[in-house]
Short mmCIF file of C-alpha atoms in Angstrom, two decimals:
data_model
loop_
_atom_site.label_atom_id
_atom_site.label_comp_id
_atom_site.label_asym_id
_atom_site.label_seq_id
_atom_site.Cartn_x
_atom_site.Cartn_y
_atom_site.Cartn_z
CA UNK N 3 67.56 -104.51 -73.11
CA UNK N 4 65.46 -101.12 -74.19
CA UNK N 5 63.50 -103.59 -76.92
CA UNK N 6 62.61 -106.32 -73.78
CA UNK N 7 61.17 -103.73 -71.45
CA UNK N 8 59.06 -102.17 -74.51
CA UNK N 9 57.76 -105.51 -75.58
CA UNK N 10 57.04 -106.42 -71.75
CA UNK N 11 55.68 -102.47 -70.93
CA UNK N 12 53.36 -103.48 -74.06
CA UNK N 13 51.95 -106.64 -73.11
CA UNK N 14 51.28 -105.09 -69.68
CA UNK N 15 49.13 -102.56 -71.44
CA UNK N 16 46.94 -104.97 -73.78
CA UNK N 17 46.81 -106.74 -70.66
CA UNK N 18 45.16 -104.23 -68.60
CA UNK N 19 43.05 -103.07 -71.57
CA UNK N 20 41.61 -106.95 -71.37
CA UNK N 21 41.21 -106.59 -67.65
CA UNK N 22 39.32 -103.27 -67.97
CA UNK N 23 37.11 -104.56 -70.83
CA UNK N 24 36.25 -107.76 -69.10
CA UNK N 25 34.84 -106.04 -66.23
CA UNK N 26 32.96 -103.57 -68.05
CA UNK N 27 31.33 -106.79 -69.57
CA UNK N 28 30.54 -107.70 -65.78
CA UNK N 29 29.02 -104.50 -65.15
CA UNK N 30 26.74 -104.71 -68.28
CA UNK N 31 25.88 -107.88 -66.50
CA UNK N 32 24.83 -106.77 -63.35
CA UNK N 33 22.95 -104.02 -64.92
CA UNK N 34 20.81 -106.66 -66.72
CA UNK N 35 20.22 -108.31 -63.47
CA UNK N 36 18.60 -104.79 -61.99
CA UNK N 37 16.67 -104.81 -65.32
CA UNK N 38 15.31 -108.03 -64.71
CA UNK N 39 14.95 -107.54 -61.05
CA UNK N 40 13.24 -104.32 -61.44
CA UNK N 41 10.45 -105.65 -63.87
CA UNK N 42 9.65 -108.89 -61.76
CA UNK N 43 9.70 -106.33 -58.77
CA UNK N 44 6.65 -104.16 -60.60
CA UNK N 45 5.34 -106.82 -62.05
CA UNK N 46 5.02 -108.54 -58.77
CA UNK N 47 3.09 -105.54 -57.51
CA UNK N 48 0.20 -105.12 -59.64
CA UNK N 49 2.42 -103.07 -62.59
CA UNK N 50 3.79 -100.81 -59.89
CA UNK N 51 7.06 -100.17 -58.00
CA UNK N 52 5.65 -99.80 -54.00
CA UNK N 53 6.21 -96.07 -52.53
CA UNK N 54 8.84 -96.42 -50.50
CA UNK N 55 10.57 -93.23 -49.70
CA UNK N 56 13.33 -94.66 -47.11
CA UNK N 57 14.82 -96.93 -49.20
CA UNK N 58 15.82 -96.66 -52.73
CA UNK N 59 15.46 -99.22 -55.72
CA UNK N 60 18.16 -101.30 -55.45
CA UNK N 61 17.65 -101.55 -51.72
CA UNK N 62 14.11 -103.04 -51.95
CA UNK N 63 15.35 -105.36 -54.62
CA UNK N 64 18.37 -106.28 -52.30
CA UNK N 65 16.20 -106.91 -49.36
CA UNK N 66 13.70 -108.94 -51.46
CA UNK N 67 16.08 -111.50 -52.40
CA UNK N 68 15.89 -110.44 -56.54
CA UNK N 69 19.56 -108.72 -56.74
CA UNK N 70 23.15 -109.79 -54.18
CA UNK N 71 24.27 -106.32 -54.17
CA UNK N 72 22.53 -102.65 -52.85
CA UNK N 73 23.20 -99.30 -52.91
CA UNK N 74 26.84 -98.17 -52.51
CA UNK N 75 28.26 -101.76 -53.46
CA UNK N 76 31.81 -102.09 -55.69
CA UNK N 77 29.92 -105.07 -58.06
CA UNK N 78 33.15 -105.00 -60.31
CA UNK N 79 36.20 -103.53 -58.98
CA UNK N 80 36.42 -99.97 -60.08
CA UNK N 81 32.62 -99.75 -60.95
CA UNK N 82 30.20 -99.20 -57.74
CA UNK N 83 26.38 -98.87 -58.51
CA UNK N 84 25.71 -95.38 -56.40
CA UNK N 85 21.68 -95.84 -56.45
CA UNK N 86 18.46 -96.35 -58.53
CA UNK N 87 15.11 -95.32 -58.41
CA UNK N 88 12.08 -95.03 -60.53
CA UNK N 89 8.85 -93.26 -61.54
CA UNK N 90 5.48 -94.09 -59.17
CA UNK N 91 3.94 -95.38 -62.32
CA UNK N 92 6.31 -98.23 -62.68
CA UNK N 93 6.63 -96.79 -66.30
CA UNK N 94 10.53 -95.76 -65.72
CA UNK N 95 13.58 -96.87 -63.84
CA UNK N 96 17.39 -95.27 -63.49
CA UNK N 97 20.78 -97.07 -62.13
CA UNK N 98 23.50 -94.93 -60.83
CA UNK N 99 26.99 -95.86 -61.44
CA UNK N 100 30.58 -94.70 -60.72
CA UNK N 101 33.44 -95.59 -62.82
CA UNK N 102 36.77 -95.30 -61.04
CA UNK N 103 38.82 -96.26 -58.63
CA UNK N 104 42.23 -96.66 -60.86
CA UNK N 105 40.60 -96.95 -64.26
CA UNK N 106 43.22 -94.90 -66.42
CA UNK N 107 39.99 -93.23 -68.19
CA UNK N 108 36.66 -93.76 -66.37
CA UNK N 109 34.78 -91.43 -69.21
CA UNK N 110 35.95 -94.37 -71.52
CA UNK N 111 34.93 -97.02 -69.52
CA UNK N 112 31.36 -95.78 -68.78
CA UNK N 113 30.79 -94.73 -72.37
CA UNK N 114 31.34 -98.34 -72.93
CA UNK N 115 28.80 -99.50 -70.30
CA UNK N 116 26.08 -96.89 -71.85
CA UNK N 117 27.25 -98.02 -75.76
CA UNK N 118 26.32 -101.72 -74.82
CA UNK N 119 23.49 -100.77 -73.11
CA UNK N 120 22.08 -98.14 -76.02
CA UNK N 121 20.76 -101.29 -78.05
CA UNK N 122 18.34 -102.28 -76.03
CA UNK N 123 14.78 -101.52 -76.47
CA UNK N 124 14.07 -100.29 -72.88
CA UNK N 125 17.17 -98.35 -72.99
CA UNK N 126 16.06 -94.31 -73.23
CA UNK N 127 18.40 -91.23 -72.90
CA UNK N 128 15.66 -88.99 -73.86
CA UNK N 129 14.04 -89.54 -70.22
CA UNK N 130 14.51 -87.13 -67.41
CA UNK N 131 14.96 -89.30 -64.65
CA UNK N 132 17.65 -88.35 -61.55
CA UNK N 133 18.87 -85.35 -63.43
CA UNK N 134 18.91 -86.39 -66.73
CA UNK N 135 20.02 -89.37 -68.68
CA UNK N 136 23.40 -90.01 -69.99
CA UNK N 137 23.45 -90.48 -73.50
CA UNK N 138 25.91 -92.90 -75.66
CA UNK N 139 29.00 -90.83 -76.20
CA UNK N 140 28.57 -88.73 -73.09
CA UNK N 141 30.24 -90.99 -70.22
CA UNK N 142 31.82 -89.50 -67.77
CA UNK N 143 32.67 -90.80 -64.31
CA UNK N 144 29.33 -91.01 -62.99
CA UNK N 145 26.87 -92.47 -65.63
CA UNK N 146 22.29 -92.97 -65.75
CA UNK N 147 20.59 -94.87 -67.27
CA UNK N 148 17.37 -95.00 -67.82
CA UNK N 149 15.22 -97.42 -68.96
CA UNK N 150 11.67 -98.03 -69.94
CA UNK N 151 9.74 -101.12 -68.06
#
């Protein structure tokens, strides 16, 4: 009886481990769609990102028909994109995003975001956008990133 409750509390556990890592790969997803967004948006507008000061990134690309999802919004369960912004040169861009909800380790899970992100070429922790960047290794439960256009 003990063995068929380990072997089922185990399965449970890889099982959740899948869940958790499939929707990080959804995250890494949306993030690529705010990439693309983003550089369509600036590229749209002569190379720049328009000065708006009462909305915020992912607002203007929400209302503009380039991204399904704005400031505030649970994307994946457990992961909600807080904000982004950007530089007035267009040069620079930041997302915002929370990982919790009931994640057993949201550190983990955002250090797993930022690790698939690290590899691409935009991709800068060096940058002192909203604060600072976070850099691969350094997840906690609120992660930047920053990226180059």
């Amino acid at each position: 009886m003990i063995g068929v409750i380990a072997v089922l509390a185990t399965i449970v556990i890889v099982g959740r481990g899948f869940l958790v890592s499939s929707r990080v790969s959804k995250v890494v997803e949306a993030v690529d769609s705010v990439q693309k967004a983003a550089k369509v948006y600036a590229g749209n507008s002569g190379g720049i990102f328009p000065n708006a000061a009462s909305t915020t990134l992912l607002a203007d690309l929400f209302a503009r028909d380039l991204l399904s999802f704005t400031d505030g919004d649970e994307v994946v369960p457990d992961f909600t994109f807080d904000s982004a912004g950007h530089t007035p040169d267009a040069r620079e861009f930041y997302i915002q995003i929370t990982c919790g909800g009931a994640l057993t380790n949201p550190g983990l899970a955002c250090d797993d975001i930022i690790s698939s992100k690290s590899s691409d070429r935009s991709f800068d922790d060096t940058l002192g956008l909203n604060g600072g960047c976070t850099a691969p290794g350094a997840g906690a439960g609120t992660i930047t990133m920053c990226f180059r256009i």
